[in-house]
Each structure stands twice: as structure tokens, then as C-alpha cells.
Coordinates of C-alpha atoms in Angstrom, one line a residue:
X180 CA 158.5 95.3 71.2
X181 CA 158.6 96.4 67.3
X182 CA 154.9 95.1 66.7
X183 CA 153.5 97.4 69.7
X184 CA 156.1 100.3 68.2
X185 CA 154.6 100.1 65.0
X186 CA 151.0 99.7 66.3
X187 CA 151.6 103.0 68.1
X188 CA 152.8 104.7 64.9
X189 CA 149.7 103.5 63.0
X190 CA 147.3 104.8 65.9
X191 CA 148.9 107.9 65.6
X192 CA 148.9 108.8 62.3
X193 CA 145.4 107.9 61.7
X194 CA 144.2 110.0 64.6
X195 CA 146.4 112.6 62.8
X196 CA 145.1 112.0 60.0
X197 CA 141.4 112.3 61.4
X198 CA 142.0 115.2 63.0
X199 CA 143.0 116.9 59.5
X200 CA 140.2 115.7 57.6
X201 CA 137.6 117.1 60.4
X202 CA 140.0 120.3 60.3
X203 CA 140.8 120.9 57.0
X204 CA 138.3 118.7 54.8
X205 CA 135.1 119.5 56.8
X206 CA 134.3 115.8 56.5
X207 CA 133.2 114.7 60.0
X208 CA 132.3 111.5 59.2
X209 CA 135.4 110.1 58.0
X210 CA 137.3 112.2 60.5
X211 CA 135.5 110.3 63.2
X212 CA 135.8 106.4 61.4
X213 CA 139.7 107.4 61.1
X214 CA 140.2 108.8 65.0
X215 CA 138.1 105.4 66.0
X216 CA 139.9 103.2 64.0
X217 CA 143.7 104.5 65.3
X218 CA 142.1 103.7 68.4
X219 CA 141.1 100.6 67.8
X220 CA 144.7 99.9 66.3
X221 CA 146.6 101.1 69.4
X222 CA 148.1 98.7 71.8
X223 CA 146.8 101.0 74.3
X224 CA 142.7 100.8 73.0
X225 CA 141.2 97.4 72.1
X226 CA 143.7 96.7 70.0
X227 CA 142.2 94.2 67.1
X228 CA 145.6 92.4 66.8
X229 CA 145.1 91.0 70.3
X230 CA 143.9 87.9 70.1

């Protein structure tokens, strides 16, 4: 239950944290590799801790 708590928190925060650098940065790229990466990270994505 913690590990899929914390993998939530991560997704979020770096879909958040996309979603400021296309916003407030301008930086589309690395706006999109962060918002794809939270979620990959998510348990509820393809998470890349399930094995």
C-alpha cells in the first residue's frame, strides 16, 4: 500500500511539474518527457516498477 502511495505522489508531481515547464518555461520538450515519464511511474500507467 505505501509503495503504490508513493508511486502516485511521484506521478503527480512530475506531471505537475510538466505542466509548469510547458506553462511557465516555454520548454515543450521537457514538459512532455516529464508528463510521460509521471505516467510511466504511476501505478495506474505502465508502471516500470511492475515487474
Amino acid at each position: 500500500m505505501l509503495m503504490v502511495t508513493l508511486l502516485w505522489l511521484i506521478a503527480v508531481v512530475l506531471v505537475i511539474a510538466g505542466i509548469y515547464v510547458i506553462l511557465a518555461r516555454r520548454d515543450i520538450l521537457w514538459g512532455i518527457v516529464l508528463i510521460v515519464v509521471g505516467l510511466l511511474v504511476g501505478p495506474g500507467g505502465v508502471s516500470i516498477f511492475n515487474v
